[in-house]
Amino acid sequence: GENVEQHPSTLSVQEGDSAVIKCTYSDSASNYFPWYKQELGKRPQLIIDIRSNVGEKKDQRIAVTLNKTAKHFSLHITETQPEDSAVYFCAASRGDNYGQNFVFGPGTRLSVLP
Amino acid sequence: GVTQSPTHLIKTRGQQVTLRCSSQSGHNTVSWYQQALGQGPQFIFQYYRKEENGRGNFPPRFSGLQFPNDSSELNVNALELDDSALYLCASSPGQGLTDTQYFGPGTRLTVL
């Protein structure tokens, strides 16, 4: 089945700097890759997603890149702010009924220091 | 948005529990996830139009239902200590696991 790894597990940056989180996946049939932000005690919230027919997607300060050949995708946050502090999860899905096909990474705890 | 009840629940080992989820208006797919402390959500199963549409690596004592109004229940029988976790449901407007999913606030289950 699909396996998603995520690095780093913790990340501290100064306010205004950029943050990059990388995920790798194992199932070449995966075709949908969302990123979720989860603040302490709150629900995961979708911040950006990308599908396998696209290499990069941007939304203001947030961007995601996908390398299908290498089977990895990355989240880029520019001009970080203290409110960006949270746990970020990547996920991969192949969108059919074959086994465990929506898999989350273990998460990255991002701390933005003022 | 997506709502879940109850917010918190305490059960003892061996008991049964039912968790409920109301999907976002217009969404007809509901997925359930288990999130242990400090880990990412683990996919349990998904329902589309009252039929199971995908299942993760969870035993049969985890079962579900989806109702005509697209709300859903997660039932867990013979509770074990390791079932203690945050249970999240997510709804999406389409069919399949590549549709954008919107999560509810979760139900925190503690098994003693």
Coordinates of N, CA, C and O in Angstrom, one line a residue, chain B residues 14-110:
Chain B
G14 N -14.0 -3.0 25.9 CA -15.1 -3.9 25.6 C -16.4 -3.3 25.3 O -17.3 -4.0 24.7
Q15 N -16.6 -2.0 25.6 CA -17.9 -1.4 25.2 C -17.9 -1.1 23.8 O -17.0 -1.2 23.0
Q16 N -19.1 -0.6 23.4 CA -19.4 -0.2 22.0 C -19.6 1.4 22.0 O -20.1 1.9 23.0
V17 N -19.3 2.0 20.8 CA -19.5 3.5 20.8 C -20.0 3.8 19.4 O -19.7 3.2 18.4
T18 N -20.8 4.9 19.3 CA -21.3 5.4 18.1 C -21.0 6.9 18.0 O -21.3 7.6 18.9
L19 N -20.3 7.3 16.9 CA -20.0 8.7 16.7 C -20.7 9.2 15.5 O -21.0 8.4 14.5
R20 N -21.1 10.5 15.5 CA -22.0 11.0 14.5 C -21.3 12.2 13.7 O -20.6 12.9 14.3
C21 N -21.7 12.3 12.5 CA -21.1 13.3 11.6 C -22.2 13.9 10.7 O -23.0 13.1 10.1
S22 N -22.3 15.2 10.6 CA -23.2 15.8 9.6 C -22.3 16.5 8.6 O -21.5 17.4 8.9
S23 N -22.5 16.1 7.3 CA -21.7 16.6 6.3 C -22.1 18.1 5.9 O -23.2 18.5 6.2
Q24 N -21.2 18.7 5.2 CA -21.5 20.1 4.7 C -22.6 20.0 3.6 O -22.7 19.0 2.9
S25 N -23.4 21.0 3.6 CA -24.5 21.0 2.7 C -24.0 20.8 1.2 O -23.0 21.5 0.8
G26 N -24.7 19.9 0.5 CA -24.3 19.6 -0.9 C -23.2 18.6 -1.0 O -22.9 18.2 -2.2
H27 N -22.7 18.1 0.1 CA -21.7 17.1 0.0 C -22.3 15.7 0.2 O -23.1 15.5 1.2
N28 N -22.0 14.7 -0.6 CA -22.6 13.4 -0.5 C -21.6 12.3 -0.2 O -22.0 11.1 -0.4
T29 N -20.4 12.7 0.1 CA -19.4 11.7 0.4 C -18.8 12.0 1.8 O -18.5 13.2 2.1
V30 N -18.7 11.0 2.7 CA -18.2 11.2 4.0 C -17.1 10.2 4.3 O -17.3 9.0 3.9
S31 N -16.0 10.6 4.8 CA -14.9 9.8 5.1 C -14.6 9.9 6.6 O -14.8 11.0 7.2
W32 N -14.1 8.8 7.2 CA -13.8 8.8 8.6 C -12.3 8.5 8.8 O -11.7 7.7 8.1
Y33 N -11.7 9.2 9.8 CA -10.3 9.1 10.1 C -10.0 8.9 11.6 O -10.8 9.5 12.4
Q34 N -9.0 8.2 11.9 CA -8.6 8.1 13.3 C -7.2 8.8 13.4 O -6.3 8.5 12.7
Q35 N -7.1 9.7 14.4 CA -5.9 10.5 14.6 C -5.4 10.2 16.0 O -5.9 10.8 17.0
A36 N -4.4 9.4 16.2 CA -3.8 9.2 17.5 C -2.9 10.4 17.8 O -2.5 11.2 16.9
L37 N -2.7 10.6 19.1 CA -1.9 11.8 19.5 C -0.6 11.9 18.9 O 0.2 10.9 18.9
G38 N -0.3 13.0 18.2 CA 1.0 13.3 17.6 C 1.2 12.6 16.3 O 2.4 12.6 15.8
Q39 N 0.2 12.1 15.7 CA 0.3 11.4 14.4 C -0.7 12.0 13.4 O -1.6 12.8 13.7
G40 N -0.5 11.6 12.1 CA -1.4 12.0 11.1 C -2.7 11.2 11.1 O -2.7 10.1 11.7
P41 N -3.7 11.7 10.5 CA -5.0 11.0 10.4 C -4.8 9.7 9.6 O -4.1 9.6 8.7
Q42 N -5.4 8.6 10.1 CA -5.4 7.3 9.4 C -6.8 7.1 8.8 O -7.8 7.1 9.6
F43 N -6.9 6.8 7.5 CA -8.1 6.6 6.8 C -8.8 5.3 7.3 O -8.2 4.2 7.3
I44 N -10.1 5.4 7.7 CA -10.8 4.2 8.2 C -11.7 3.7 7.0 O -11.5 2.6 6.6
F45 N -12.6 4.6 6.6 CA -13.4 4.2 5.4 C -14.1 5.4 4.9 O -14.1 6.5 5.5
Q46 N -14.8 5.3 3.7 CA -15.5 6.3 3.1 C -16.8 5.8 2.6 O -17.0 4.7 2.2
Y47 N -17.9 6.7 2.7 CA -19.2 6.3 2.2 C -19.7 7.3 1.1 O -19.5 8.5 1.3
Y48 N -20.2 6.8 0.1 CA -20.8 7.6 -1.0 C -22.2 7.0 -1.3 O -22.3 5.8 -1.6
R49 N -23.2 7.8 -1.2 CA -24.6 7.4 -1.4 C -24.9 6.1 -0.7 O -25.4 5.1 -1.3
K50 N -24.6 6.0 0.6 CA -24.9 5.0 1.5 C -24.1 3.7 1.3 O -24.3 2.7 2.0
E51 N -23.1 3.7 0.4 CA -22.3 2.5 0.1 C -20.9 2.8 0.5 O -20.4 3.9 0.3
E52 N -20.2 1.8 1.1 CA -18.8 1.9 1.5 C -18.0 2.0 0.2 O -18.1 1.1 -0.7
N53 N -17.2 3.0 0.1 CA -16.5 3.3 -1.2 C -15.0 3.3 -1.1 O -14.3 3.8 -1.9
G54 N -14.5 2.6 0.0 CA -13.1 2.5 0.2 C -12.9 2.3 1.7 O -13.6 2.8 2.5
R55 N -11.8 1.5 2.0 CA -11.6 1.2 3.4 C -10.1 1.1 3.6 O -9.4 0.6 2.8
G56 N -9.7 1.5 4.8 CA -8.3 1.4 5.2 C -8.0 0.2 6.0 O -8.9 -0.7 6.0
N57 N -6.9 0.1 6.6 CA -6.5 -1.1 7.4 C -7.1 -1.2 8.8 O -6.3 -1.1 9.8
F58 N -8.4 -1.2 8.9 CA -9.0 -1.3 10.2 C -9.9 -2.5 10.2 O -10.5 -2.9 9.2
P59 N -10.0 -3.2 11.4 CA -10.7 -4.4 11.5 C -12.2 -4.2 11.4 O -12.7 -3.1 11.5
P60 N -12.9 -5.3 11.1 CA -14.4 -5.2 10.9 C -15.2 -4.6 12.1 O -16.3 -4.2 11.9
R61 N -14.6 -4.6 13.3 CA -15.3 -4.0 14.4 C -15.5 -2.5 14.2 O -16.3 -1.9 15.0
F62 N -14.8 -1.9 13.3 CA -15.1 -0.5 12.8 C -16.1 -0.6 11.7 O -15.8 -1.2 10.6
S63 N -17.3 -0.1 11.9 CA -18.3 -0.1 10.8 C -18.9 1.2 10.7 O -18.8 2.1 11.6
G64 N -19.7 1.4 9.6 CA -20.3 2.8 9.4 C -21.6 2.7 8.7 O -22.0 1.6 8.2
L65 N -22.3 3.8 8.7 CA -23.5 4.0 8.0 C -23.6 5.4 7.4 O -23.0 6.3 8.0
Q66 N -24.2 5.5 6.3 CA -24.5 6.8 5.8 C -26.0 6.9 5.6 O -26.6 6.0 5.0
F67 N -26.7 8.0 6.0 CA -28.1 8.1 5.9 C -28.5 8.9 4.7 O -27.7 9.6 4.1
P68 N -29.8 8.9 4.3 CA -30.3 9.6 3.2 C -30.0 11.1 3.1 O -29.8 11.7 2.1
N69 N -29.8 11.7 4.3 CA -29.5 13.1 4.3 C -27.9 13.3 4.3 O -27.5 14.4 4.5
D70 N -27.2 12.2 4.0 CA -25.7 12.2 3.9 C -25.0 12.3 5.2 O -23.8 12.4 5.2
S71 N -25.7 12.4 6.3 CA -25.0 12.3 7.6 C -24.5 10.9 7.8 O -24.9 9.9 7.0
S72 N -23.6 10.7 8.8 CA -23.0 9.4 8.9 C -22.7 9.0 10.3 O -22.7 9.9 11.2
E73 N -22.6 7.7 10.6 CA -22.2 7.2 11.9 C -20.9 6.3 11.7 O -20.8 5.6 10.7
L74 N -20.1 6.4 12.8 CA -19.0 5.4 12.9 C -19.3 4.6 14.2 O -19.5 5.2 15.2
N75 N -19.3 3.3 14.0 CA -19.5 2.4 15.2 C -18.3 1.6 15.4 O -17.7 1.1 14.5
V76 N -17.9 1.5 16.7 CA -16.7 0.7 17.0 C -17.2 -0.2 18.1 O -17.7 0.2 19.2
N77 N -17.0 -1.5 17.9 CA -17.4 -2.6 18.9 C -16.2 -3.0 19.6 O -15.0 -2.9 19.1
A78 N -16.4 -3.7 20.8 CA -15.3 -4.3 21.5 C -14.1 -3.3 21.7 O -13.0 -3.7 21.2
L79 N -14.4 -2.2 22.2 CA -13.3 -1.1 22.3 C -12.1 -1.7 23.0 O -12.1 -2.4 24.0
E80 N -10.9 -1.2 22.4 CA -9.6 -1.5 23.0 C -8.9 -0.2 23.4 O -9.3 0.8 22.9
L81 N -7.9 -0.4 24.3 CA -7.3 0.8 24.8 C -6.7 1.7 23.6 O -6.7 2.9 23.7
D82 N -6.2 1.0 22.6 CA -5.5 1.6 21.5 C -6.5 2.4 20.6 O -6.1 3.1 19.7
D83 N -7.8 2.2 20.9 CA -8.8 3.0 20.1 C -8.9 4.4 20.6 O -9.6 5.2 20.0
S84 N -8.3 4.7 21.7 CA -8.3 6.1 22.2 C -7.6 7.0 21.2 O -6.5 6.8 20.8
A85 N -8.4 8.0 20.7 CA -7.9 8.8 19.6 C -8.9 9.9 19.3 O -10.0 9.9 19.9
L86 N -8.5 10.8 18.4 CA -9.4 11.8 17.9 C -10.0 11.2 16.6 O -9.3 10.8 15.7
Y87 N -11.3 11.2 16.5 CA -12.0 10.6 15.3 C -12.5 11.8 14.5 O -13.4 12.6 15.0
L88 N -12.1 11.9 13.3 CA -12.4 13.0 12.4 C -13.3 12.4 11.2 O -13.0 11.4 10.7
C89 N -14.3 13.2 10.9 CA -15.0 12.9 9.7 C -14.7 14.0 8.7 O -14.4 15.2 9.1
A90 N -14.8 13.7 7.4 CA -14.6 14.7 6.4 C -15.6 14.5 5.3 O -15.9 13.4 4.9
S91 N -16.2 15.6 4.8 CA -17.1 15.5 3.7 C -16.5 16.1 2.4 O -15.7 17.0 2.4
S92 N -17.0 15.6 1.3 CA -16.6 16.1 0.0 C -17.7 16.1 -1.0 O -18.7 15.3 -0.8
P93 N -17.7 17.0 -2.0 CA -18.9 17.1 -2.9 C -19.0 16.0 -3.9 O -20.1 15.8 -4.5
G94 N -17.9 15.3 -4.2 CA -18.0 14.3 -5.3 C -17.8 12.9 -4.8 O -18.0 12.6 -3.6
Q95 N -17.4 12.1 -5.7 CA -17.2 10.7 -5.3 C -15.7 10.4 -5.5 O -15.1 10.8 -6.3
G96 N -15.2 9.6 -4.5 CA -13.8 9.2 -4.7 C -12.9 10.0 -3.8 O -13.3 11.0 -3.2
L97 N -11.7 9.5 -3.6 CA -10.8 10.1 -2.6 C -9.9 11.2 -3.2 O -9.0 11.6 -2.5
T98 N -10.2 11.6 -4.4 CA -9.4 12.7 -4.9 C -10.2 14.0 -4.9 O -9.8 15.0 -5.6
D99 N -11.3 14.0 -4.2 CA -12.0 15.3 -4.1 C -11.6 16.0 -2.9 O -11.2 15.4 -1.9
T100 N -11.6 17.3 -2.9 CA -11.2 18.1 -1.7 C -12.1 17.7 -0.5 O -13.3 17.6 -0.7
Q101 N -11.5 17.4 0.6 CA -12.2 17.0 1.8 C -12.2 18.1 2.8 O -11.1 18.7 3.1
Y102 N -13.3 18.3 3.5 CA -13.4 19.3 4.6 C -13.7 18.6 5.9 O -14.7 17.8 6.0
F103 N -12.9 18.8 6.9 CA -12.9 18.1 8.1 C -13.9 18.7 9.1 O -14.0 20.0 9.2
G104 N -14.5 17.9 10.0 CA -15.2 18.3 11.1 C -14.2 18.5 12.3 O -13.0 18.2 12.2
P105 N -14.7 19.0 13.4 CA -13.9 19.3 14.6 C -13.4 18.0 15.3 O -12.5 18.1 16.1
G106 N -14.0 16.9 15.1 CA -13.5 15.7 15.7 C -14.3 15.3 17.0 O -14.9 16.2 17.6
T107 N -14.2 14.0 17.3 CA -14.7 13.5 18.6 C -13.5 12.9 19.3 O -12.8 12.0 18.7
R108 N -13.2 13.3 20.5 CA -12.1 12.8 21.3 C -12.6 11.6 22.1 O -13.4 11.8 23.0
L109 N -12.1 10.4 21.7 CA -12.6 9.2 22.4 C -11.5 8.7 23.4 O -10.3 8.5 22.9
T110 N -11.8 8.5 24.6 CA -10.9 7.9 25.6 C -11.4 6.6 26.0 O -12.6 6.5 26.5

